[in-house]
Tab-separated table of C-alpha atoms in Angstrom:
chain	number	residue	atom	x	y	z
W	1	GLY	CA	-1.107	-0.466	-0.334
W	2	MET	CA	-4.633	0.057	-0.880
W	3	SER	CA	-7.420	-1.797	-2.527
W	4	CYS	CA	-4.750	-2.732	-5.234
W	5	SER	CA	-3.050	-4.530	-3.265
W	6	PHE	CA	-5.699	-6.051	-1.741
W	7	GLY	CA	-6.681	-7.559	-4.599
W	8	LEU	CA	-10.120	-6.223	-3.872
W	9	GLY	CA	-12.341	-7.830	-7.478
W	10	VAL	CA	-9.823	-10.439	-8.216
W	11	LYS	CA	-9.691	-14.117	-7.749
W	12	TYR	CA	-6.993	-15.022	-4.583
W	13	GLU	CA	-4.221	-16.527	-7.216
W	14	GLU	CA	-4.971	-13.991	-10.159
W	15	THR	CA	-3.541	-11.394	-7.077
W	16	TYR	CA	0.367	-9.899	-7.060
W	17	PHE	CA	1.017	-11.475	-4.081
W	18	ASP	CA	-0.030	-14.882	-4.797
W	19	LEU	CA	1.741	-14.616	-8.854
W	20	ILE	CA	5.137	-13.562	-7.078
W	21	SER	CA	5.018	-16.278	-4.143
W	22	LYS	CA	4.262	-19.377	-5.802
W	23	THR	CA	7.306	-17.973	-8.601
W	24	LEU	CA	9.379	-17.911	-6.334
W	25	ASN	CA	7.786	-20.354	-3.602
W	26	ILE	CA	8.054	-18.920	-0.742
W	27	PRO	CA	5.043	-17.048	1.645
W	28	VAL	CA	3.782	-14.145	0.399
W	29	LEU	CA	2.031	-11.787	3.715
W	30	ASN	CA	-0.381	-9.349	2.090
W	31	PHE	CA	-0.800	-6.555	4.708
W	32	ALA	CA	-2.575	-3.957	2.851
W	33	ILE	CA	-5.093	-2.630	3.752
W	34	PRO	CA	-8.951	-1.420	1.382
W	35	GLY	CA	-9.082	2.032	1.034
W	36	ALA	CA	-5.773	2.565	3.188
W	37	SER	CA	-3.935	6.039	3.375
W	38	SER	CA	-0.105	6.038	3.328
W	39	ASP	CA	0.006	7.142	6.795
W	40	THR	CA	-1.896	3.675	7.478
W	41	VAL	CA	0.930	1.952	5.428
W	42	ALA	CA	3.838	3.549	7.421
W	43	ARG	CA	1.536	3.153	10.850
W	44	THR	CA	1.039	-0.461	9.696
W	45	ALA	CA	4.361	-1.528	8.864
W	46	SER	CA	5.880	-0.203	12.206
W	47	CYS	CA	3.846	-2.685	13.439
W	48	ILE	CA	4.331	-5.842	11.280
W	49	ILE	CA	8.053	-5.531	10.381
W	50	PRO	CA	9.330	-5.148	14.131
W	51	TYR	CA	6.906	-8.595	15.258
W	52	TRP	CA	7.641	-10.066	11.851
W	53	ILE	CA	11.842	-9.919	12.303
W	54	THR	CA	11.834	-11.516	15.576
W	55	LYS	CA	10.180	-14.575	13.073
W	56	THR	CA	11.696	-15.013	10.439
W	57	LYS	CA	15.629	-14.346	9.102
W	58	LYS	CA	14.440	-12.437	6.151
W	59	ILE	CA	12.225	-9.974	5.387
W	60	THR	CA	11.793	-8.121	2.113
W	61	VAL	CA	9.200	-5.009	2.123
W	62	LEU	CA	6.722	-4.504	-1.299
W	63	THR	CA	4.661	-0.784	-0.656
W	64	GLY	CA	2.201	0.519	-2.606
W	65	TRP	CA	2.178	4.015	-2.115
W	66	PRO	CA	-1.501	5.304	-2.627
W	67	TYR	CA	-2.363	8.395	-3.278
W	68	SER	CA	-0.971	11.091	-1.540
W	69	LEU	CA	-4.545	13.160	-0.996
W	70	ARG	CA	-5.942	9.986	0.559
W	71	ARG	CA	-4.792	10.828	4.425
W	72	GLU	CA	-6.380	9.675	8.020
W	73	ILE	CA	-7.705	11.157	10.492
W	74	PHE	CA	-9.245	9.662	13.398
W	75	LEU	CA	-11.979	11.675	15.434
W	76	ASP	CA	-12.826	10.477	19.428
W	77	ASP	CA	-14.562	7.478	18.103
W	78	PHE	CA	-12.058	6.793	16.145
W	79	LYS	CA	-14.458	5.667	12.739
W	80	ALA	CA	-12.936	7.917	10.558
W	81	SER	CA	-10.324	7.893	7.748
W	82	ILE	CA	-10.875	9.960	5.163
W	83	ASN	CA	-10.138	10.365	1.413
W	84	PHE	CA	-11.340	11.316	-2.219
W	85	GLN	CA	-14.502	8.927	-1.821
W	86	ASN	CA	-16.003	9.807	1.289
W	87	GLU	CA	-17.164	12.699	3.222
W	88	PRO	CA	-15.051	14.193	5.759
W	89	PRO	CA	-15.583	13.566	9.640
W	90	ILE	CA	-14.235	17.514	9.556
W	91	LYS	CA	-16.650	20.021	8.144
W	92	ASP	CA	-13.467	22.162	7.198
W	93	PHE	CA	-11.195	19.668	6.302
W	94	TYR	CA	-10.242	20.723	3.644
W	95	LYS	CA	-10.005	24.062	3.508
W	96	LEU	CA	-6.788	23.096	6.174
W	97	THR	CA	-4.933	20.609	3.511
W	98	ASP	CA	-3.477	21.895	0.650
W	99	ASP	CA	-1.581	19.541	-2.094
W	100	THR	CA	1.478	20.694	-0.764
W	101	ALA	CA	0.546	19.414	2.889
W	102	ASN	CA	-0.680	16.110	1.336
W	103	GLU	CA	2.968	15.200	-0.372
W	104	TYR	CA	4.756	16.465	3.165
W	105	ASN	CA	2.632	14.108	4.757
W	106	GLN	CA	3.471	11.408	1.517
W	107	GLU	CA	6.960	11.968	2.256
W	108	LYS	CA	6.919	11.659	5.829
W	109	ASN	CA	5.367	8.580	5.190
W	110	GLN	CA	8.058	6.786	3.331
W	111	VAL	CA	11.102	8.491	4.800
W	112	LEU	CA	9.747	6.168	8.247
W	113	VAL	CA	9.135	2.854	6.253
W	114	ARG	CA	12.300	3.511	4.079
W	115	SER	CA	14.264	4.551	7.533
W	116	LEU	CA	12.828	1.424	9.686
W	117	CYS	CA	13.934	-1.056	6.975
W	118	GLY	CA	17.416	0.126	6.865
W	119	MET	CA	17.446	0.174	10.461
W	120	TYR	CA	16.529	-3.026	9.529
W	121	SER	CA	18.307	-4.617	6.971
W	122	ILE	CA	15.498	-5.191	5.424
W	123	PRO	CA	15.407	-4.481	1.324
W	124	LEU	CA	12.129	-2.559	0.541
W	125	TYR	CA	10.830	-2.190	-2.498
W	126	GLU	CA	8.735	0.639	-3.617
W	127	ILE	CA	6.418	0.599	-6.399
W	128	PRO	CA	5.937	2.871	-8.460
W	129	ASP	CA	3.850	5.336	-8.698
W	130	ASP	CA	3.699	5.016	-12.799
W	131	LEU	CA	2.887	1.402	-12.303
W	132	TYR	CA	1.180	1.256	-9.263
W	133	LEU	CA	-1.392	3.486	-10.084
W	134	ASN	CA	-1.609	3.133	-13.136
W	135	LEU	CA	-5.342	1.280	-13.159
W	136	ASP	CA	-6.426	1.323	-15.868
W	137	ILE	CA	-4.197	-1.483	-17.705
W	138	ASP	CA	-7.566	-4.083	-16.986
W	139	LYS	CA	-10.471	-3.775	-14.271
W	140	ALA	CA	-11.664	-6.929	-11.420
W	141	GLU	CA	-14.644	-8.345	-12.009
W	142	ASP	CA	-15.964	-5.259	-9.873
W	143	GLY	CA	-15.067	-2.980	-12.759
W	144	PHE	CA	-13.856	-0.162	-10.428
W	145	HIS	CA	-10.325	-2.034	-9.245
W	146	PRO	CA	-7.297	-3.384	-11.502
W	147	GLY	CA	-7.794	-6.298	-12.912
W	148	PRO	CA	-5.653	-9.424	-13.371
W	149	VAL	CA	-3.490	-7.713	-16.161
W	150	TRP	CA	-2.775	-5.010	-13.720
W	151	HIS	CA	-1.127	-8.465	-11.383
W	152	LYS	CA	1.116	-9.915	-13.200
W	153	THR	CA	2.573	-6.243	-14.485
W	154	VAL	CA	3.113	-5.246	-10.835
W	155	ALA	CA	4.339	-9.375	-9.673
W	156	ASN	CA	6.088	-9.162	-13.647
W	157	TRP	CA	8.390	-5.507	-12.285
W	158	PHE	CA	9.093	-6.762	-8.201
W	159	LEU	CA	10.962	-10.331	-9.903
W	160	ASP	CA	12.611	-8.470	-11.990
W	161	GLN	CA	13.975	-5.789	-8.952
W	162	LEU	CA	14.756	-9.198	-7.875
W	163	LYS	CA	16.698	-10.233	-10.603
């Protein structure tokens, strides 16, 4: 996921991954990246899942998909990624994409992660957009990111899925 999954603006013990960890009494690793796009999520999963499957017998993946209009672009200096909050690294970037391209990119990344989990027989839970992107349930201390109520709601949704 993105910064919401990472837990920006809330205390560690208020994050949904820590709540899940405490409830199930198992380690939960959070690989969310602030500012992530679906490209970032898919690329990260493609590296992490094959590595961790060799280290442990059981893995479950919980994914929150960022907004479809978040895209990655890497320039020669590898310093640029793009989302709606910063200037595009290429002047005419927004002329090169549209909602259809963004949605296709999102679907491509989702299929990649779903296929990867399927290949390794790993349970995959994808937080529904209406929950994951409903960031106005409450606000974190920074006034921008979701707060502890949102994190608890996501944790409870996931725990209900496991039942």
